[in-house]
Amino acid sequence: MQEPVKGTVTPLASLFPPEEAQKASKRVQDALADRQSELDLLQGFIADNTALVNLVQRLPDELHHDIMVPFGKAAFFPGRLVHTNEFLVLLGEGYYAERTSKQTVEILNRRGNALESQVDSLKAMMKDLKAEVSFFDATAAEAVEGLVEIREDYVEESSSERVIERGPPKPDSPRFSGEDSMKVAAEDEEYARMMLRFDELEKEELAAGSGDEHDEDEHNEADVDHSLSQLSGDHVLGSLEERQVRKPLHHSKDEYATTEELLSKKHFEEDFANQLKLEGLKEQSVPKDSDDVSHGKSFANRATQSSSHGKDNIQALPTSKAETSVQSSKPATDSLKAFTGSIVEHTRNIQMNPREQAASSSQSSGSQPTKPVSRFKMQRR
Amino acid sequence: MDGLIQQKVQRFEEFVDRRLKPDLVHAIAERDKVFEQQEVFSNLRRNIENLEKNSVTSLQTMVNLGSEVYMQAEVPDTQRIFVDIGLGFHVEFTWSEALKYISIKEESLANQIQEYTRLIASIKAQIKIVCEGIRELLQLPAER
């Protein structure tokens, strides 16, 4: 980080005092115990219901059943059950229905389903409560350890596009926003560096002249790029979450992650715009979108480019991209995922990024309306 | 001096709250149970007397199979009745025998209720004594 940023350091214990966290945890545990007893009650009802279903099914087997008929609470008469297929079922609110055995079984099954759904909702509530308990415990433990929350102001740079704040719905978010701002500042510098490199490579491409056909290379490149981006994306997700959990912040890791992010989520369009720019030097027109539509198209671009275009661009591109990728997002390149979609789009309708236009003015052929978003991009989105 | 007094007062209060009051609650609950049983038996007696009065020989009734699902039942001969005498036993009685048994049972139940009432009264008295003691310690005017 080059610029000094203002920040505050607050010990987590002051925000979430450990005793209170423990008290809260205990309260939630009590609520949990209540729910547990309700759950047991409901499960008892369900068991009774099933037993009754069995009984109702077996009763019509005989014409009469000899039973002891209760007479009040403390006396019985010996007697018989007659009309064994007729059941009087209470529907609630003083309404009864006289039904046969099969119909009664159906009614009881419906009652059982209602009970089951109640049990499920209760279980879901209990799960939430358990999550709360574990959160409180974790917070209490962290506060006891003396975890510190660091907040820093976000410094916006004019030239970069600020992409998504992944606002996690956790109480960790204040920590996260601080990290985010630091990250972005670092990202922008990284990005500027990458741009410079791309520019240099582009010049090399121009000097190199036309190249061969390498359909496979195209696809590989598409694969690699896609996989890189996706992996960086995934990895960024993973690393972001990691960072939320890990206590001290590491600048180096931030920059690392920032470049990953840079490559993947935030600056997809720039990446592909760069690559396209290189390709476009040999093509007629490669106008690109400034938004994410472009990378879908650029994929399509490269996927469908055939022999006549400069393949050396593409060759150089993977190397350059591989260089930068390797340097800046090693974790992403460790496991390559195959690009399993198929994209067939035409190259004509992509608009150039304003930034790129400055660099490759020879190729602009006017902006054109964007095509519908590719399936690949929608997947990624 | 004051500290000692405070301590004593606190101990008395705790005694009342932790032992005497729960005991009282417990005793009252037991007595209520006996009341219920008494009610059951008096109902039974009334029913049997009704049956006898109307010379009912057979009976049709609805039996609860569980969860309020009823089925018709027929009692062809009401002369014999099985009464619960406690500890899971049921004794076969004729009507007159049953009535005799029920009256004896009701007497014993009444005795039990008296016992519980006496116990409850004694617990209440103890609570009052302790409260008076606390008042003396605090030298507050005795309430009459």
XYZ file of C-alpha atoms in Angstrom:
525
model
C 0.000 0.000 0.000
C 1.589 3.204 -1.079
C -0.733 5.717 0.395
C -1.188 6.141 4.081
C -4.710 5.280 5.019
C -6.460 6.313 8.124
C -7.628 3.536 10.299
C -8.800 2.579 13.720
C -7.927 -0.383 15.796
C -10.511 -1.646 18.174
C -10.194 -4.689 20.307
C -13.027 -7.036 19.641
C -13.550 -7.469 23.321
C -14.872 -3.939 23.564
C -17.480 -4.572 20.931
C -18.565 -7.999 22.092
C -17.679 -8.399 25.721
C -17.061 -12.039 26.441
C -19.375 -12.330 29.438
C -22.273 -10.910 27.539
C -21.558 -13.157 24.637
C -21.612 -16.083 26.990
C -24.861 -14.932 28.522
C -26.394 -14.534 25.127
C -25.170 -17.965 24.237
C -26.828 -19.389 27.327
C -30.108 -17.652 26.567
C -30.121 -19.079 23.108
C -29.336 -22.482 24.529
C -32.353 -22.252 26.781
C -34.533 -21.382 23.860
C -32.995 -24.336 22.106
C -33.939 -26.611 24.998
C -37.518 -25.389 24.821
C -37.689 -26.128 21.157
C -36.230 -29.537 21.791
C -39.001 -30.428 24.216
C -41.608 -29.200 21.744
C -39.970 -31.343 19.133
C -40.190 -34.370 21.400
C -43.862 -33.697 21.973
C -44.553 -33.471 18.283
C -42.667 -36.646 17.638
C -44.765 -38.369 20.289
C -47.859 -37.237 18.446
C -46.518 -38.589 15.221
C -45.840 -41.961 16.822
C -49.365 -42.079 18.226
C -50.752 -41.229 14.856
C -48.924 -44.055 13.148
C -50.059 -46.526 15.786
C -53.632 -45.397 15.292
C -53.352 -45.827 11.544
C -52.288 -49.412 12.059
C -55.142 -50.051 14.440
C -57.727 -48.532 12.144
C -56.461 -50.695 9.340
C -56.677 -53.867 11.346
C -60.069 -53.375 12.954
C -62.294 -54.121 9.960
C -60.724 -57.563 9.756
C -63.306 -58.820 12.209
C -67.028 -58.311 12.529
C -66.879 -57.868 16.275
C -64.077 -57.351 18.719
C -64.450 -58.239 22.386
C -63.236 -55.398 24.451
C -63.511 -53.793 27.839
C -65.623 -50.741 27.422
C -64.562 -47.991 29.803
C -67.248 -46.472 31.932
C -65.896 -43.241 33.277
C -62.343 -43.243 34.487
C -62.370 -46.058 36.966
C -64.666 -48.772 35.673
C -65.059 -51.075 32.678
C -67.794 -53.100 31.155
C -67.068 -56.157 29.119
C -68.463 -55.558 25.667
C -67.892 -55.741 21.958
C -66.871 -53.389 19.243
C -69.512 -53.488 16.561
C -69.773 -51.820 13.147
C -66.081 -52.225 12.773
C -65.846 -50.239 9.573
C -67.455 -47.099 10.877
C -65.297 -44.504 12.539
C -66.321 -41.194 13.994
C -63.434 -38.784 13.517
C -63.161 -35.433 15.260
C -62.386 -32.732 12.730
C -62.083 -30.001 15.317
C -64.413 -27.387 16.802
C -67.051 -29.947 17.675
C -67.377 -31.276 14.130
C -67.241 -34.991 13.602
C -67.198 -37.050 10.444
C -68.310 -40.621 10.129
C -65.907 -42.407 7.864
C -64.855 -45.859 6.806
C -61.566 -47.372 7.706
C -59.815 -46.372 4.482
C -61.098 -42.843 4.628
C -60.047 -42.552 8.240
C -56.594 -43.729 7.330
C -56.423 -40.986 4.720
C -57.459 -38.376 7.254
C -54.868 -39.616 9.687
C -52.186 -39.589 7.016
C -52.938 -35.979 6.262
C -52.708 -35.192 9.934
C -49.372 -36.952 10.024
C -48.088 -34.849 7.142
C -49.103 -31.670 8.908
C -47.258 -32.831 12.002
C -44.204 -33.674 9.935
C -44.108 -30.231 8.413
C -44.343 -28.727 11.882
C -41.455 -30.892 12.969
C -39.418 -29.773 9.983
C -39.994 -26.115 10.643
C -39.122 -26.642 14.279
C -35.926 -28.392 13.284
C -35.008 -25.532 10.991
C -35.516 -23.105 13.851
C -33.370 -25.217 16.067
C -30.645 -25.243 13.474
C -30.667 -21.471 13.362
C -30.521 -21.308 17.102
C -27.597 -23.688 17.123
C -25.798 -21.506 14.624
C -26.413 -18.536 16.885
C -25.057 -20.413 19.844
C -21.919 -21.378 17.997
C -21.455 -17.820 16.805
C -21.762 -16.469 20.308
C -19.332 -19.027 21.616
C -16.865 -18.240 18.888
C -17.183 -14.538 19.524
C -16.681 -15.029 23.212
C -13.598 -17.106 22.574
C -12.190 -14.602 20.127
C -12.880 -11.704 22.415
C -11.117 -13.480 25.210
C -8.111 -14.045 22.969
C -7.890 -10.344 22.315
C -8.893 -10.251 18.680
C -8.610 -6.812 17.168
C -10.782 -5.196 14.555
C -9.032 -2.906 12.129
C -10.989 -0.409 10.135
C -9.467 1.651 7.396
C -10.843 4.221 5.050
C -11.364 3.253 1.516
C -9.382 5.330 -0.940
C -11.017 5.433 -4.308
C -8.898 5.792 -7.403
C -10.512 7.589 -10.287
C -9.494 5.329 -13.133
C -10.494 1.991 -11.767
C -13.942 0.581 -11.755
C -15.088 -0.300 -8.355
C -16.748 -3.651 -8.565
C -18.796 -5.526 -6.092
C -18.492 -5.053 -2.423
C -19.221 -8.516 -1.329
C -21.125 -7.466 1.688
C -21.228 -10.594 3.782
C -24.163 -10.643 6.138
C -21.886 -11.346 9.055
C -20.917 -9.099 11.892
C -17.451 -9.438 10.491
C -18.363 -7.004 7.816
C -16.671 -3.988 9.367
C -13.465 -5.890 9.283
C -14.113 -6.910 5.782
C -14.825 -3.463 4.419
C -11.535 -2.253 5.751
C -9.779 -5.063 4.061
C -11.704 -4.439 0.942
C -10.600 -0.853 0.698
C -7.005 -1.776 1.216
C -7.330 -4.495 -1.289
C -8.791 -2.243 -3.918
C -6.051 0.281 -3.580
C -3.512 -2.444 -4.066
C -5.494 -3.906 -6.924
C -5.456 -0.696 -8.848
C -1.732 -0.527 -8.735
C -1.453 -4.111 -9.786
C -3.826 -3.441 -12.553
C -1.815 -0.526 -13.805
C 1.218 -2.742 -13.870
C -0.582 -5.358 -15.818
C -1.748 -2.844 -18.314
C 1.768 -1.739 -18.926
C 2.845 -5.287 -19.498
C 0.052 -5.848 -21.897
C 1.006 -2.819 -23.822
C 4.539 -4.060 -24.178
C 3.407 -7.467 -25.317
C 1.097 -5.894 -27.783
C 3.972 -4.127 -29.382
C 5.831 -7.363 -29.606
C 2.858 -8.900 -31.318
C 2.749 -6.214 -33.884
C 6.355 -6.823 -34.642
C 5.935 -10.554 -34.868
C 3.690 -10.621 -37.908
C 1.064 -13.192 -38.874
C 1.011 -16.564 -37.275
C -0.425 -20.065 -37.762
C -3.707 -21.552 -37.022
C -4.036 -22.924 -33.671
C -7.540 -23.850 -32.994
C -6.497 -25.939 -30.149
C -4.517 -23.182 -28.728
C -7.555 -21.045 -28.924
C -9.549 -23.470 -27.016
C -6.797 -24.117 -24.610
C -6.450 -20.493 -24.118
C -10.122 -20.148 -23.670
C -9.980 -22.989 -21.219
C -7.028 -21.588 -19.446
C -8.447 -18.167 -19.259
C -11.800 -19.320 -18.233
C -10.404 -21.663 -15.737
C -8.044 -19.071 -14.454
C -10.755 -16.549 -14.087
C -13.159 -18.939 -12.573
C -10.567 -20.345 -10.283
C -9.386 -16.967 -9.316
C -12.959 -16.151 -8.664
C -13.410 -19.241 -6.593
C -10.158 -18.713 -4.933
C -10.959 -15.185 -4.227
C -14.159 -16.283 -2.610
C -12.218 -18.779 -0.620
C -9.519 -16.341 0.272
C -11.973 -13.637 1.178
C -13.712 -15.920 3.514
C -10.453 -17.125 4.862
C -9.497 -13.605 5.546
C -12.608 -13.002 7.437
C -11.774 -15.837 9.680
C -8.072 -15.243 10.042
C -7.052 -12.729 12.589
C -4.121 -10.613 11.502
C -4.146 -9.157 8.062
C -1.291 -9.826 5.738
C -0.601 -7.237 3.169
C 1.233 -9.586 0.938
C -1.645 -11.956 0.919
C -3.931 -9.085 0.199
C -2.047 -8.060 -2.808
C -1.871 -11.589 -3.916
C -5.561 -11.946 -3.492
C -6.120 -8.608 -5.027
C -4.353 -9.599 -8.135
C -6.322 -12.801 -8.206
C -9.425 -10.839 -7.862
C -8.139 -8.457 -10.367
C -7.731 -11.155 -12.889
C -10.943 -12.849 -12.172
C -13.894 -11.012 -10.901
C -13.214 -7.404 -11.019
C -11.404 -6.934 -14.218
C -12.518 -9.675 -16.409
C -13.518 -7.287 -18.993
C -10.218 -5.539 -18.946
C -8.354 -8.777 -19.226
C -10.270 -10.004 -22.105
C -10.332 -6.586 -23.546
C -6.592 -6.670 -23.484
C -6.444 -9.973 -25.147
C -9.006 -8.994 -27.626
C -7.111 -5.891 -28.265
C -4.148 -7.906 -29.249
C -6.176 -10.132 -31.419
C -8.094 -7.275 -32.789
C -4.980 -5.761 -34.111
C -5.055 -8.400 -36.733
C -8.755 -8.452 -37.179
C -11.134 -6.090 -38.705
C -12.936 -4.867 -35.748
C -12.935 -5.816 -32.208
C -14.995 -3.279 -30.476
C -15.524 -4.268 -26.934
C -18.009 -3.616 -24.273
C -16.882 -1.960 -21.220
C -18.999 -4.183 -19.093
C -18.999 -7.853 -18.538
C -20.673 -8.667 -21.773
C -17.344 -8.364 -23.379
C -15.687 -11.290 -21.826
C -18.388 -13.590 -22.949
C -17.974 -12.243 -26.392
C -14.263 -12.252 -26.234
C -14.445 -15.883 -25.391
C -16.624 -16.441 -28.304
C -14.205 -14.411 -30.218
C -11.349 -16.605 -29.546
C -13.317 -19.755 -29.586
C -14.519 -19.211 -33.050
C -11.675 -17.431 -34.612
C -10.391 -19.295 -37.540
C -7.281 -19.375 -39.487
C -7.288 -16.022 -41.104
C -6.708 -14.083 -37.936
C -3.559 -13.606 -36.123
C -2.992 -16.662 -34.160
C 0.287 -15.513 -32.913
C -1.673 -13.038 -30.935
C -3.365 -15.832 -29.289
C -0.155 -17.649 -28.831
C 1.462 -14.690 -27.293
C -1.567 -14.039 -25.253
C -1.525 -17.264 -23.364
C 2.096 -16.779 -22.616
C 1.645 -13.246 -21.504
C -1.418 -14.095 -19.612
C 0.249 -17.136 -18.276
C 3.138 -15.027 -17.155
C 1.016 -12.542 -15.396
C -1.276 -15.194 -14.152
C 1.539 -17.286 -12.869
C 3.124 -14.368 -11.225
C 0.065 -12.987 -9.706
C -2.360 -15.738 -9.155
C -0.522 -18.913 -8.606
C -3.233 -20.649 -6.682
C -5.574 -20.135 -9.576
C -3.364 -21.916 -12.008
C -2.799 -24.881 -9.832
C -5.947 -26.675 -10.848
C -7.364 -26.062 -14.249
C -11.007 -26.552 -14.826
C -12.192 -27.376 -18.281
C -14.425 -25.014 -20.041
C -17.324 -27.204 -20.845
C -19.643 -24.771 -22.521
C -19.703 -24.004 -26.165
C -19.991 -20.511 -27.376
C -20.586 -19.523 -30.898
C -20.719 -15.842 -31.402
C -19.460 -13.423 -33.877
C -16.767 -10.967 -33.369
C -18.355 -7.981 -34.920
C -20.509 -6.717 -32.225
C -18.195 -6.154 -29.382
C -17.440 -2.713 -28.255
C -14.112 -1.502 -27.177
C -13.363 -0.465 -23.702
C -12.594 3.250 -23.652
C -9.294 2.509 -22.057
C -8.395 0.075 -24.725
C -9.461 2.399 -27.456
C -6.717 4.707 -26.557
C -4.227 1.930 -26.984
C -5.485 0.357 -30.121
C -7.052 3.065 -32.085
C -6.507 1.302 -35.357
C -9.189 -1.203 -34.771
C -12.160 0.783 -33.722
C -14.942 0.367 -36.106
C -17.544 2.142 -34.147
C -19.519 0.849 -31.305
C -22.179 -1.647 -32.019
C -25.118 -2.842 -30.018
C -24.259 -5.571 -27.624
C -25.464 -9.054 -28.212
C -27.438 -11.013 -25.746
C -25.277 -12.265 -22.977
C -23.594 -15.557 -23.548
C -24.551 -18.561 -21.602
C -21.112 -18.804 -20.204
C -21.197 -15.354 -18.837
C -24.577 -15.910 -17.347
C -23.303 -18.976 -15.622
C -20.488 -17.061 -14.165
C -22.733 -14.211 -13.177
C -24.455 -6.265 65.229
C -26.400 -5.153 62.256
C -24.441 -7.411 60.008
C -25.315 -10.422 62.126
C -28.941 -9.500 62.135
C -28.927 -9.051 58.409
C -27.388 -12.441 57.997
C -29.947 -14.106 60.179
C -32.784 -12.404 58.399
C -31.417 -13.525 55.099
C -31.083 -17.095 56.288
C -34.649 -17.165 57.506
C -35.909 -15.757 54.262
C -33.993 -18.301 52.289
C -35.386 -21.058 54.414
C -38.886 -19.919 53.740
C -38.357 -19.543 50.050
C -36.457 -22.689 49.402
C -38.027 -25.226 51.674
C -41.329 -24.180 53.022
C -42.893 -22.696 49.969
C -42.107 -25.600 47.635
C -43.366 -27.975 50.291
C -46.583 -26.064 50.395
C -46.968 -26.181 46.648
C -46.307 -29.885 46.631
C -48.845 -30.640 49.322
C -51.511 -28.622 47.578
C -50.893 -30.511 44.344
C -51.276 -33.852 46.060
C -54.491 -32.801 47.669
C -55.886 -31.706 44.340
C -55.165 -35.094 42.898
C -57.122 -36.754 45.623
C -59.962 -34.349 45.002
C -60.087 -35.429 41.409
C -60.214 -39.064 42.274
C -63.008 -38.403 44.645
C -64.907 -36.700 41.912
C -64.392 -39.629 39.553
C -65.758 -42.079 42.012
C -68.752 -39.985 42.867
C -69.555 -39.725 39.151
C -69.292 -43.475 38.813
C -71.591 -43.982 41.689
C -74.155 -41.685 40.198
C -74.011 -43.500 36.886
C -74.431 -46.913 38.424
C -77.350 -45.683 40.425
C -78.869 -44.364 37.217
C -78.410 -47.660 35.482
C -80.017 -49.470 38.329
C -82.874 -47.047 38.447
C -83.663 -47.428 34.755
C -82.924 -51.143 34.701
C -80.650 -50.809 31.770
C -79.437 -54.164 30.606
C -77.475 -53.317 27.505
C -75.644 -50.261 26.470
C -74.396 -48.714 23.261
C -71.510 -46.418 23.526
C -68.677 -44.811 21.578
C -65.164 -45.877 22.395
C -62.223 -43.564 21.859
C -59.549 -45.443 19.934
C -57.038 -42.644 20.408
C -56.672 -39.138 18.932
C -60.444 -38.711 19.098
C -61.341 -41.456 16.665
C -64.444 -43.201 17.961
C -66.016 -46.493 17.240
C -69.357 -47.906 18.240
C -69.382 -50.467 20.986
C -72.111 -52.520 22.486
C -72.394 -53.768 25.999
C -74.830 -56.629 25.948
C -74.883 -57.299 29.645
C -74.382 -54.512 32.104
C -74.726 -56.662 35.160
C -71.036 -57.092 35.596
C -68.778 -54.168 36.020
C -65.037 -54.087 36.593
C -63.863 -51.436 38.979
C -60.314 -50.176 39.382
C -59.276 -50.688 42.953
C -55.758 -49.359 42.544
C -52.321 -50.812 41.792
C -53.532 -51.900 38.351
C -56.222 -54.289 39.583
C -59.792 -54.387 38.428
C -62.387 -56.375 40.326
C -65.521 -57.774 38.858
C -68.555 -56.517 40.709
C -72.260 -56.652 40.476
C -74.018 -53.369 40.782
C -74.758 -53.519 44.466
C -71.239 -54.718 45.261
C -69.853 -51.944 43.156
C -71.901 -49.383 44.981
C -70.736 -50.708 48.310
C -67.152 -50.566 47.190
C -67.481 -47.073 45.903
C -68.870 -45.746 49.156
C -65.985 -47.320 51.093
C -63.526 -45.867 48.593
C -65.031 -42.466 48.951
C -64.573 -42.598 52.704
C -60.892 -43.407 52.449
C -60.457 -40.620 49.918
C -62.079 -38.158 52.295
C -59.632 -39.240 54.979
C -56.717 -38.652 52.675
C -57.960 -35.229 51.881
C -58.156 -34.420 55.555
C -54.569 -35.519 56.020
C -53.365 -33.310 53.245
C -55.321 -30.396 54.558
C -53.672 -30.806 57.945
C -50.233 -30.926 56.333
C -50.892 -27.853 54.327
C -52.073 -25.991 57.381
C -48.932 -26.896 59.314
C -46.666 -25.722 56.518
C -48.502 -22.454 56.353
C -48.112 -22.058 60.079
C -44.379 -22.634 59.844
C -44.046 -20.010 57.192
C -45.868 -17.579 59.412
C -43.601 -18.301 62.360
C -40.479 -17.626 60.364
C -41.893 -14.397 59.045
C -42.696 -13.291 62.574
C -39.186 -14.117 63.639
C -37.790 -11.970 60.863
C -40.020 -9.133 61.919
C -38.849 -9.350 65.485
C -35.275 -9.282 64.372
C -35.913 -6.193 62.345
C -37.929 -4.800 65.218
C -40.739 -3.828 63.011
C -44.143 -3.456 64.579
C -45.896 -6.796 64.725
C -48.846 -7.026 62.386
C -52.008 -8.392 63.840
